[in-house]
Short mmCIF file of C-alpha atoms and ligand atoms in Angstrom, two decimals:
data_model
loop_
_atom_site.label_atom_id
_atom_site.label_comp_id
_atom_site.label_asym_id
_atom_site.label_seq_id
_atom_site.Cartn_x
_atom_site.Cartn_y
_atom_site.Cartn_z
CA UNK A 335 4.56 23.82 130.84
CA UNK A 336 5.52 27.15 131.03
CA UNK A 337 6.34 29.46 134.01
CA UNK A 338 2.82 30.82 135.56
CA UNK A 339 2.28 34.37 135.15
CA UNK A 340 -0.27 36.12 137.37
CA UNK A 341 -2.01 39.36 136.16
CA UNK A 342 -2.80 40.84 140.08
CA UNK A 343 -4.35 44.00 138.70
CA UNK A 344 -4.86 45.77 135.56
CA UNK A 345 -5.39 49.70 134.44
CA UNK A 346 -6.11 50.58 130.94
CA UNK A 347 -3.52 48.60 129.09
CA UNK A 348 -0.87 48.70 132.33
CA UNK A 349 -0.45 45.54 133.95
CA UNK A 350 1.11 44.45 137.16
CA UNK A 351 2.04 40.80 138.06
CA UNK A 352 4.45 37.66 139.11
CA UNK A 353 6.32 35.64 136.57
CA UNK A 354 6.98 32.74 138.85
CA UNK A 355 9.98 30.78 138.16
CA UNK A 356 11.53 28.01 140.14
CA UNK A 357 14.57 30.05 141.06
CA UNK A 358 12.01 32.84 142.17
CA UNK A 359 8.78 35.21 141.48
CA UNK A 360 9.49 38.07 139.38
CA UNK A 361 6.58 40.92 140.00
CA UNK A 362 6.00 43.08 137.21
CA UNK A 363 6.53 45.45 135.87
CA UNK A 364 10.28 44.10 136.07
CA UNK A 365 13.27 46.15 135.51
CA UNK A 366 16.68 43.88 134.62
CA UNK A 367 19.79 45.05 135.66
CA UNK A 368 22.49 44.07 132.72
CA UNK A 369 24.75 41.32 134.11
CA UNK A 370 26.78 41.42 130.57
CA UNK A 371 30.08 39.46 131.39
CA UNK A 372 28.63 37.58 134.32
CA UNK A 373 28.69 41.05 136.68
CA UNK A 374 26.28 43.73 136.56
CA UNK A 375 29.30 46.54 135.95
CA UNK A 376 31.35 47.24 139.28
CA UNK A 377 28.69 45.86 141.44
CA UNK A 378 28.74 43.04 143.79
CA UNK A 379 26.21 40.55 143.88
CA UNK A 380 24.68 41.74 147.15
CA UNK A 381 24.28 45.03 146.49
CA UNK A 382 22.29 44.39 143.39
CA UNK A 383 20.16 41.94 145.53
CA UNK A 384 19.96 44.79 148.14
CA UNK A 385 18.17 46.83 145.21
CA UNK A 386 15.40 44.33 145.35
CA UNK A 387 16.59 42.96 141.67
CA UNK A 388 14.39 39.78 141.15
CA UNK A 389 16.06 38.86 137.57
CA UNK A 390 19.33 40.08 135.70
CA UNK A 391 20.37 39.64 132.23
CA UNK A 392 23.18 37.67 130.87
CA UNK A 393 24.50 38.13 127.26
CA UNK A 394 25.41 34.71 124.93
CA UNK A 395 27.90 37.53 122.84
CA UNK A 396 30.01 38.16 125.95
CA UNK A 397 29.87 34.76 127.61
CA UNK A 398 30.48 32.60 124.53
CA UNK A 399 33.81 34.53 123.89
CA UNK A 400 34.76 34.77 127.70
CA UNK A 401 34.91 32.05 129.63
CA UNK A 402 33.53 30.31 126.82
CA UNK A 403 30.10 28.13 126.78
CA UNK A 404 31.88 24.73 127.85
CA UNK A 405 34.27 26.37 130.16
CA UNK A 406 31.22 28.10 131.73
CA UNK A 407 29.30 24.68 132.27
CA UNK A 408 31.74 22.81 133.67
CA UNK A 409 31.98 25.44 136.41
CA UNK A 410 28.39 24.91 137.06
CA UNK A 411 27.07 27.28 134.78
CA UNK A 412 26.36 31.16 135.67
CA UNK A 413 24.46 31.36 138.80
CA UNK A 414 27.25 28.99 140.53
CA UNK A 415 29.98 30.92 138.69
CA UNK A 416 28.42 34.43 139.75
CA UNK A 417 26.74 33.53 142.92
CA UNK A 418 23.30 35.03 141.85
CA UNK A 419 20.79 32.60 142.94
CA UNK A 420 17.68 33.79 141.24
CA UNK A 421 16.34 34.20 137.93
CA UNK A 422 19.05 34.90 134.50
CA UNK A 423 17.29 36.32 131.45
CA UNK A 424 20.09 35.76 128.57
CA UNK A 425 19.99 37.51 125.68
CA UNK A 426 20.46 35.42 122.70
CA UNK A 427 23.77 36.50 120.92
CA UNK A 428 22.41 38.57 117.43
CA UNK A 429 22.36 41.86 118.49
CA UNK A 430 25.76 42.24 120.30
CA UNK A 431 27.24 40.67 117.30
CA UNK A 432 25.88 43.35 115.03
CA UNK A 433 26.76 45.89 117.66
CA UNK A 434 29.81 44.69 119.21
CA UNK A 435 32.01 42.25 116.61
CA UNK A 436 34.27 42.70 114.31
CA UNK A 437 33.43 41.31 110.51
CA UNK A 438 29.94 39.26 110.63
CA UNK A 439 27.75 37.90 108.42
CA UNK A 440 24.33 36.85 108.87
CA UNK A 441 22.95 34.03 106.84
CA UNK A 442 19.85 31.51 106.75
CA UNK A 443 21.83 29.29 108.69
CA UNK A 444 23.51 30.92 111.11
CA UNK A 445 25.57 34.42 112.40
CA UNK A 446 29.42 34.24 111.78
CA UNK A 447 32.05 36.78 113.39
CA UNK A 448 34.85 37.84 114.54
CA UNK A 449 35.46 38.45 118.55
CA UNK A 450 35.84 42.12 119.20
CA UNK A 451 38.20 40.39 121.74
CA UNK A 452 40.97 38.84 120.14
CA UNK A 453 39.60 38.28 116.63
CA UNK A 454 38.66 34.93 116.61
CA UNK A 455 35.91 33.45 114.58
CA UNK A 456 32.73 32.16 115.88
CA UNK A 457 29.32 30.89 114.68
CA UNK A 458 26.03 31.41 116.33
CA UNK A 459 22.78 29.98 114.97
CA UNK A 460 19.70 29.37 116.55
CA UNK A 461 20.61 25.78 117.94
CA UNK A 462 23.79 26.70 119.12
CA UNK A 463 22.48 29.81 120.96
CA UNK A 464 19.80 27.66 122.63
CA UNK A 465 22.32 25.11 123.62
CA UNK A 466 24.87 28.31 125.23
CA UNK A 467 21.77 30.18 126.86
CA UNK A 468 20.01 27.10 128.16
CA UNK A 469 22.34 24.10 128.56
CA UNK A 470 26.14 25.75 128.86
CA UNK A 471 25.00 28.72 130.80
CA UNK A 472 21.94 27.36 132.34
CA UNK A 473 19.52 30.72 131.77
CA UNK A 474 16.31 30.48 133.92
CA UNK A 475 14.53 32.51 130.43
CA UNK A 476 16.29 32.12 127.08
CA UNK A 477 15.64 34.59 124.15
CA UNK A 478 15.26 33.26 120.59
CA UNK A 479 18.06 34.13 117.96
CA UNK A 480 16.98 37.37 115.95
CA UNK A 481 17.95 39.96 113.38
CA UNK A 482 17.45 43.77 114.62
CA UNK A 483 17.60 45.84 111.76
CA UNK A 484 19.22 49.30 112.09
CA UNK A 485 16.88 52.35 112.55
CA UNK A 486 15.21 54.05 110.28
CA UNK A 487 15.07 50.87 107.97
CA UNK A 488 13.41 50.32 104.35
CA UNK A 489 10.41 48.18 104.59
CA UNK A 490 12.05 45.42 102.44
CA UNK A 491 14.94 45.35 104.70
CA UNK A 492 12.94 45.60 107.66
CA UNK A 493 10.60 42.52 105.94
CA UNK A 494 13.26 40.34 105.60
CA UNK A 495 14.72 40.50 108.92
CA UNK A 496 11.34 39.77 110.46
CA UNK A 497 10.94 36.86 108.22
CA UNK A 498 14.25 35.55 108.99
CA UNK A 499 13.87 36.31 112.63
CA UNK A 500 10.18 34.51 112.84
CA UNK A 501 12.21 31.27 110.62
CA UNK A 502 14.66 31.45 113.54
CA UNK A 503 12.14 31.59 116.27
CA UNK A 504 10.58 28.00 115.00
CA UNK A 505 14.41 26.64 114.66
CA UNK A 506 14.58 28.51 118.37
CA UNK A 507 11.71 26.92 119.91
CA UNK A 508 12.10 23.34 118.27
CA UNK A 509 16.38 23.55 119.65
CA UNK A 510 14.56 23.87 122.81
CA UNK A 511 12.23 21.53 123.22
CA UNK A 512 10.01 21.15 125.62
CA UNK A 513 11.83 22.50 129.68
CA UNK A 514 9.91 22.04 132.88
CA UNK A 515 12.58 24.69 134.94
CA UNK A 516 13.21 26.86 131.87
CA UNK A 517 11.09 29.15 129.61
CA UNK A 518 11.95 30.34 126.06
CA UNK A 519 11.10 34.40 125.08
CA UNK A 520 10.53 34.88 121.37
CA UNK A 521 10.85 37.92 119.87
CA UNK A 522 8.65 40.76 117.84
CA UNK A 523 10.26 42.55 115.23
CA UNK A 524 9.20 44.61 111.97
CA UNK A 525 11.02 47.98 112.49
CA UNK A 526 8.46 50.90 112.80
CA UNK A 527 5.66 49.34 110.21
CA UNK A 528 3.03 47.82 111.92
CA UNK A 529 1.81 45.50 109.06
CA UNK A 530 5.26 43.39 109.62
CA UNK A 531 5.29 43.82 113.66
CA UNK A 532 0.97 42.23 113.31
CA UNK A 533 2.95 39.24 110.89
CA UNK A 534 5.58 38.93 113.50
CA UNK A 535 3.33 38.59 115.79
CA UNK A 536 1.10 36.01 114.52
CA UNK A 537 4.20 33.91 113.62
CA UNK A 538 5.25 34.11 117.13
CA UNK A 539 1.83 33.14 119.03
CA UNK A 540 1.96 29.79 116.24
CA UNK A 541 4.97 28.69 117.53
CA UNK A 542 4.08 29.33 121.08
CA UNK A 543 6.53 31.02 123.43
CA UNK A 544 6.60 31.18 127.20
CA UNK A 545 7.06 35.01 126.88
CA UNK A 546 7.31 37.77 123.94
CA UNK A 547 9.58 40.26 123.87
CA UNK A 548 9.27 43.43 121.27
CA UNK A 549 12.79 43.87 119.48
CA UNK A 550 13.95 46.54 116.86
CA UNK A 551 13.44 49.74 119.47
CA UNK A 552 15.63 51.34 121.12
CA UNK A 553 17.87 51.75 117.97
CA UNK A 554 18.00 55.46 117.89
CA UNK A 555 14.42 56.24 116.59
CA UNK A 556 13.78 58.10 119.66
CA UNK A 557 11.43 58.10 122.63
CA UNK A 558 8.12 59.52 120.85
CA UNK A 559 8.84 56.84 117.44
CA UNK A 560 9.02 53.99 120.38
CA UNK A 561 6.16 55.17 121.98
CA UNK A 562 3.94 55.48 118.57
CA UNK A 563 5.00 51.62 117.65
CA UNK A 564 4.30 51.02 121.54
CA UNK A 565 0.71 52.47 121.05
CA UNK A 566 -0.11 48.92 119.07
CA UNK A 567 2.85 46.54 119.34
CA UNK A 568 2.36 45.57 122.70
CA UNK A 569 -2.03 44.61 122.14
CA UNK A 570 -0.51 41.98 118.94
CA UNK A 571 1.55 39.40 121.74
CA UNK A 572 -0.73 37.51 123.68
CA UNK A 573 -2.32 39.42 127.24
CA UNK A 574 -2.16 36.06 129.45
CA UNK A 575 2.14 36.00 128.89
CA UNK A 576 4.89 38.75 129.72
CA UNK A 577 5.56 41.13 127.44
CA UNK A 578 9.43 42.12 127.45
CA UNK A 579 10.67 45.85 125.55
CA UNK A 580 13.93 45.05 125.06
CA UNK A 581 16.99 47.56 125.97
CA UNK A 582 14.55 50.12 127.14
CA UNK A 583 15.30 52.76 128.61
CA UNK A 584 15.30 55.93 130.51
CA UNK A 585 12.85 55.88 133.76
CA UNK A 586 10.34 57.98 131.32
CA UNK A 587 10.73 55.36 128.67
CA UNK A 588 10.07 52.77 131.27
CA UNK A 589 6.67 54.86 132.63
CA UNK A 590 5.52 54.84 129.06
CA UNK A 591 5.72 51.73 128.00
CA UNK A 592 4.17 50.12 130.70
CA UNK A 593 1.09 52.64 130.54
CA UNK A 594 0.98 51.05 127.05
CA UNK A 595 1.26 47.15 128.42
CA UNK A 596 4.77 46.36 129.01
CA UNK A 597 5.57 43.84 131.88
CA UNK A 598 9.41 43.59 131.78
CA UNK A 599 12.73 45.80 130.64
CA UNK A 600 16.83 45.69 130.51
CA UNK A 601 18.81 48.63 129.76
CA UNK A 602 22.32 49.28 130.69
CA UNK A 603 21.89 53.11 130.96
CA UNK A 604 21.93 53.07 135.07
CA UNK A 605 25.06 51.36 135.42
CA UNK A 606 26.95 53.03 132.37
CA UNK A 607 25.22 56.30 133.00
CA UNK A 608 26.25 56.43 137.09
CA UNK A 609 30.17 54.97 136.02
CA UNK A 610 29.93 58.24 134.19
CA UNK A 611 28.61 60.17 137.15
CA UNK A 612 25.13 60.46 135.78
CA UNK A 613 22.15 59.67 138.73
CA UNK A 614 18.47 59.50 138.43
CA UNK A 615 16.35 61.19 140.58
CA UNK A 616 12.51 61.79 140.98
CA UNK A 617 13.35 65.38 139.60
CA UNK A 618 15.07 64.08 136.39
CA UNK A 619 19.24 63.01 135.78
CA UNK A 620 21.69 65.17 137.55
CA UNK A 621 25.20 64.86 136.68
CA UNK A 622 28.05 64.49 139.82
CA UNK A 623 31.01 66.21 138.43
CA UNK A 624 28.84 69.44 138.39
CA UNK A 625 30.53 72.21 140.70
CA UNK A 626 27.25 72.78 142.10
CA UNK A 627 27.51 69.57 144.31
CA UNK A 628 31.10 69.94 145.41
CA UNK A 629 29.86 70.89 149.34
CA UNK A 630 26.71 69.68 149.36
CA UNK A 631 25.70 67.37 151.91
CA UNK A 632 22.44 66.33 150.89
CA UNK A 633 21.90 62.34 149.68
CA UNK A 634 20.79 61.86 146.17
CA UNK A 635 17.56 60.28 147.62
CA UNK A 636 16.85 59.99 151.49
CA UNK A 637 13.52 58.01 150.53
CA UNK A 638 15.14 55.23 148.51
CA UNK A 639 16.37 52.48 151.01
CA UNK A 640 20.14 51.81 149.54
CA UNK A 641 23.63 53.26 151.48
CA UNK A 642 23.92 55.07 147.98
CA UNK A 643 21.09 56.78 147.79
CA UNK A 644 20.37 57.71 151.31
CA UNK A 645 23.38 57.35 153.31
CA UNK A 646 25.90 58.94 150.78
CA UNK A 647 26.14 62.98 150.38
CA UNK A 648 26.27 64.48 147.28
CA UNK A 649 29.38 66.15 148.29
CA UNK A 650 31.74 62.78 148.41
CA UNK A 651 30.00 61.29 145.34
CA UNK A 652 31.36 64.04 143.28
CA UNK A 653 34.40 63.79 144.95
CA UNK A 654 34.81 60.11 143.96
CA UNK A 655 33.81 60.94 140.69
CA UNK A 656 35.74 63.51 139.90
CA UNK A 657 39.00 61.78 141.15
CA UNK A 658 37.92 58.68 138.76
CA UNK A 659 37.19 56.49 142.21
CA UNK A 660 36.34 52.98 141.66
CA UNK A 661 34.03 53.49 144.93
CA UNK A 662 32.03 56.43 142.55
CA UNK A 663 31.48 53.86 139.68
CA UNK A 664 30.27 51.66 142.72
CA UNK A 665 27.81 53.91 144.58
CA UNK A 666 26.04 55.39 141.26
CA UNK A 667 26.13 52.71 140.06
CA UNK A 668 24.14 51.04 143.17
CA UNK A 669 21.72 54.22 143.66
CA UNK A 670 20.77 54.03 139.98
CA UNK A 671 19.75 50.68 139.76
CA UNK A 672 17.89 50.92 143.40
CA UNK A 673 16.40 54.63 141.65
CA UNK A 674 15.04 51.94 138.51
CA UNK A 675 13.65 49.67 141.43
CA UNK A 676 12.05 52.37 143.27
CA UNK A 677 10.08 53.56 139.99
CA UNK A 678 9.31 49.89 139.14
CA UNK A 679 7.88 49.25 142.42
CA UNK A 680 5.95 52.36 142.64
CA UNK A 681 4.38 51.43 139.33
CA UNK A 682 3.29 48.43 139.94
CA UNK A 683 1.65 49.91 144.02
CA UNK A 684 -0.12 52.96 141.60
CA UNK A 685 -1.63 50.22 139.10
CA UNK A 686 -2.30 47.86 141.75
CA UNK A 687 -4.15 50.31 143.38
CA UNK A 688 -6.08 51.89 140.29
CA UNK A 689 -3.69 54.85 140.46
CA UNK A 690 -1.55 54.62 137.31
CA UNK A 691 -2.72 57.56 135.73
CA UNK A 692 -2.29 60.17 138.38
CA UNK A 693 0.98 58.63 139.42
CA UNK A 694 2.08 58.89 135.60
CA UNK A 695 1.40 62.88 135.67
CA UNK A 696 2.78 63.54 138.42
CA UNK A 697 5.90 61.61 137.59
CA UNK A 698 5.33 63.73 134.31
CA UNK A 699 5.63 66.92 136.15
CA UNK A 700 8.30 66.10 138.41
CA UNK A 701 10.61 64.20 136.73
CA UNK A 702 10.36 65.27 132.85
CA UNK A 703 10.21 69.03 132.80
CA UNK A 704 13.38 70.13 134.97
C1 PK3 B 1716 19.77 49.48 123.76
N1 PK3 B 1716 18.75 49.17 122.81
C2 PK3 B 1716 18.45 47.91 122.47
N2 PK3 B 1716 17.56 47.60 121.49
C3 PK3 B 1716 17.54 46.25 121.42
C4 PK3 B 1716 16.86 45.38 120.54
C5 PK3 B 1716 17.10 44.01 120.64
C6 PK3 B 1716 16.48 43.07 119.72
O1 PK3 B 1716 15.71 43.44 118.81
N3 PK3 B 1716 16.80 41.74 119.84
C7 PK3 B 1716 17.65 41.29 120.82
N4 PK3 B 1716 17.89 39.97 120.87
N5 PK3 B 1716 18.22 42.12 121.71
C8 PK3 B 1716 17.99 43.49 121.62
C9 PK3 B 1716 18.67 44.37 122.52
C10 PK3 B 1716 19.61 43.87 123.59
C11 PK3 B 1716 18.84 43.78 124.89
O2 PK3 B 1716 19.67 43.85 125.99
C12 PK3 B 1716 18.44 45.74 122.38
N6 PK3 B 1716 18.99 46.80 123.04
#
């Protein structure tokens, strides 16, 4: 039976909703903060609740080499280990390997590589990354096992990988059976040709998934390619489930896609951007090392409820990050993600209330032309 998922109100393609999930509702549009090794980066648990966070993302890759799968369930599995009680989206394992390990190879039957920790080989097919996501780590929403291609990719090369991904998502969907507390994600690929990404998706609504995800962006084709493959991508996955662009993006990525039907997101950008000093604002990214906010006493955002954003001058955040202060990695960190929360939940008010399209320009004008 898979998780219920409420459309409250609709604009044009733009959506806004609740996944409901037995660990908790997830209103969409959804931004996920990445939990990668079982922490979202140099943030605690409570602070990324504070942000109003209804679902992170776990990644199979990182887990399965560190603590390990078995080690991981016999501790209770992630939300024990990590004390996050709500929903865990987990990535399922093929695209860290082709981004992260050492020597792999992909095959029909499964991924092989080498940890880009200590070397060691490991296999990952589609019934062992079920078994990791859903039964070792205990993932609320597991993702099927899939091939991204590189970007820009030759059609052949892009067909096969969609082929094998779509074989995958059948061996993915029969490895999990039928769950009454979990829900399985398949995924949409076909590069940037939208004959293979309309085969993809038929493949996909066959099997039947609880939610589809579209794969293969974010790959360095660039916001305006996304957005063209986002102009039909999103229409070919079923209206009635959640639609999940995954490893998207920048807050303008985020607006676009869901003015083009996208329910939920994951990108690591806040938390690796604000380590780096990087914060978003309404007005666009600013950067804290800049001498410009050495005595200034202003918050990054007095409207956005989080000690980070409102409580926090400028003034010591550039101090922190200039000295390299855990505390700096901390607190942009924590305003970014509550900044990706803030645009989220203003996007799904503006659609809720027919206002999408005005709040969309005016985000437009504020935030993309400094
Ligand atoms: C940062 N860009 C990005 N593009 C992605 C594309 C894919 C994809 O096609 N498949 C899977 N399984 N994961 C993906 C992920 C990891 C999401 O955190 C991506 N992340």
């Amino acid at each position: 039976m898979p998780f219920p998922f409420t459309l409250t109100a609709t604009e044009g393609r733009a959506r806004t909703g609740v996944l409901t999930t037995p660990r908790g509702d997830i209103r969409t549009p959804a931004f996920m903060p990445v939990g990668t090794a079982a922490t979202v980066k140099a943030m605690s648990v409570d602070q990324v609740k504070a942000t109003g966070a209804d679902i992170i993302l776990g990644n199979t890759y990182h887990l399965m080499l560190r603590p390990g799968p078995e080690r991981m369930e016999r501790l209770g599995g992630l939300h024990a280990f990590m004390g996050w009680d709500k929903p865990i989206l987990t990535d399922s394992g093929g695209f860290q390997v082709m981004s992260l390990a050492g020597i792999s190879k992909v095959k029909e039957e499964a991924v092989t590589f080498s940890s880009h920790i200590d070397g060691s080989k490991h296999i990952l097919s589609p019934e062992r990354s079920i078994e990791i996501q859903a039964d070792r780590i205990g993932a609320d929403i597991s993702m099927q096992l899939d091939e991204c291609v590189a970007w820009p990719a030759e059609e052949p090369r892009a067909r096969a990988a969609m082929e094998l991904s779509a074989r995958w998502a059948a061996r993915s969907k029969a490895a999990f059976g039928t769950r009454e507390t979990q829900g399985l994600f398949g995924i949409q690929q076909g590069s940037t040709f939208e004959n293979l990404r309309r085969e993809s998706s038929e493949r996909l609504i066959d099997i039947g998934f609880d939610g589809y995800a579209i794969g293969g962006l974010a790959v360095g084709e660039g916001h305006q390619a996304m957005c063209e493959v986002l102009d039909y991508a999103p229409d070919m996955l079923p209206a009635d489930r959640p639609r999940y662009l995954m490893g998207v993006g920048k807050p303008v990525d985020l607006v676009e896609a869901v003015w083009r039907g996208v329910d939920m997101f994951d990108c690591v950008l806040p938390t690796r951007a604000g380590r780096h000093g990087q914060a978003w604002t309404w007005d666009g990214p600013i950067n804290l090392k800049n001498a410009r906010f050495a005595e200034d006493r202003t918050p990054l955002d007095p409207t956005i409820d989080c000690p980070a954003s409102s409580q926090t001058s400028k003034a010591y955040l550039h101090h922190l990050i200039r000295a390299d202060e855990i505390l700096g990695k901390t607190l942009l960190s924590w305003h970014n993600i509550a900044f990706y929360q803030a645009v989220t939940a203003a996007m799904r008010e503006a659609i809720a209330h027919g206002r999408f399209e005005a709040w969309r320009k005016d985000f437009h004008a504020r935030h993309v032309s400094n």
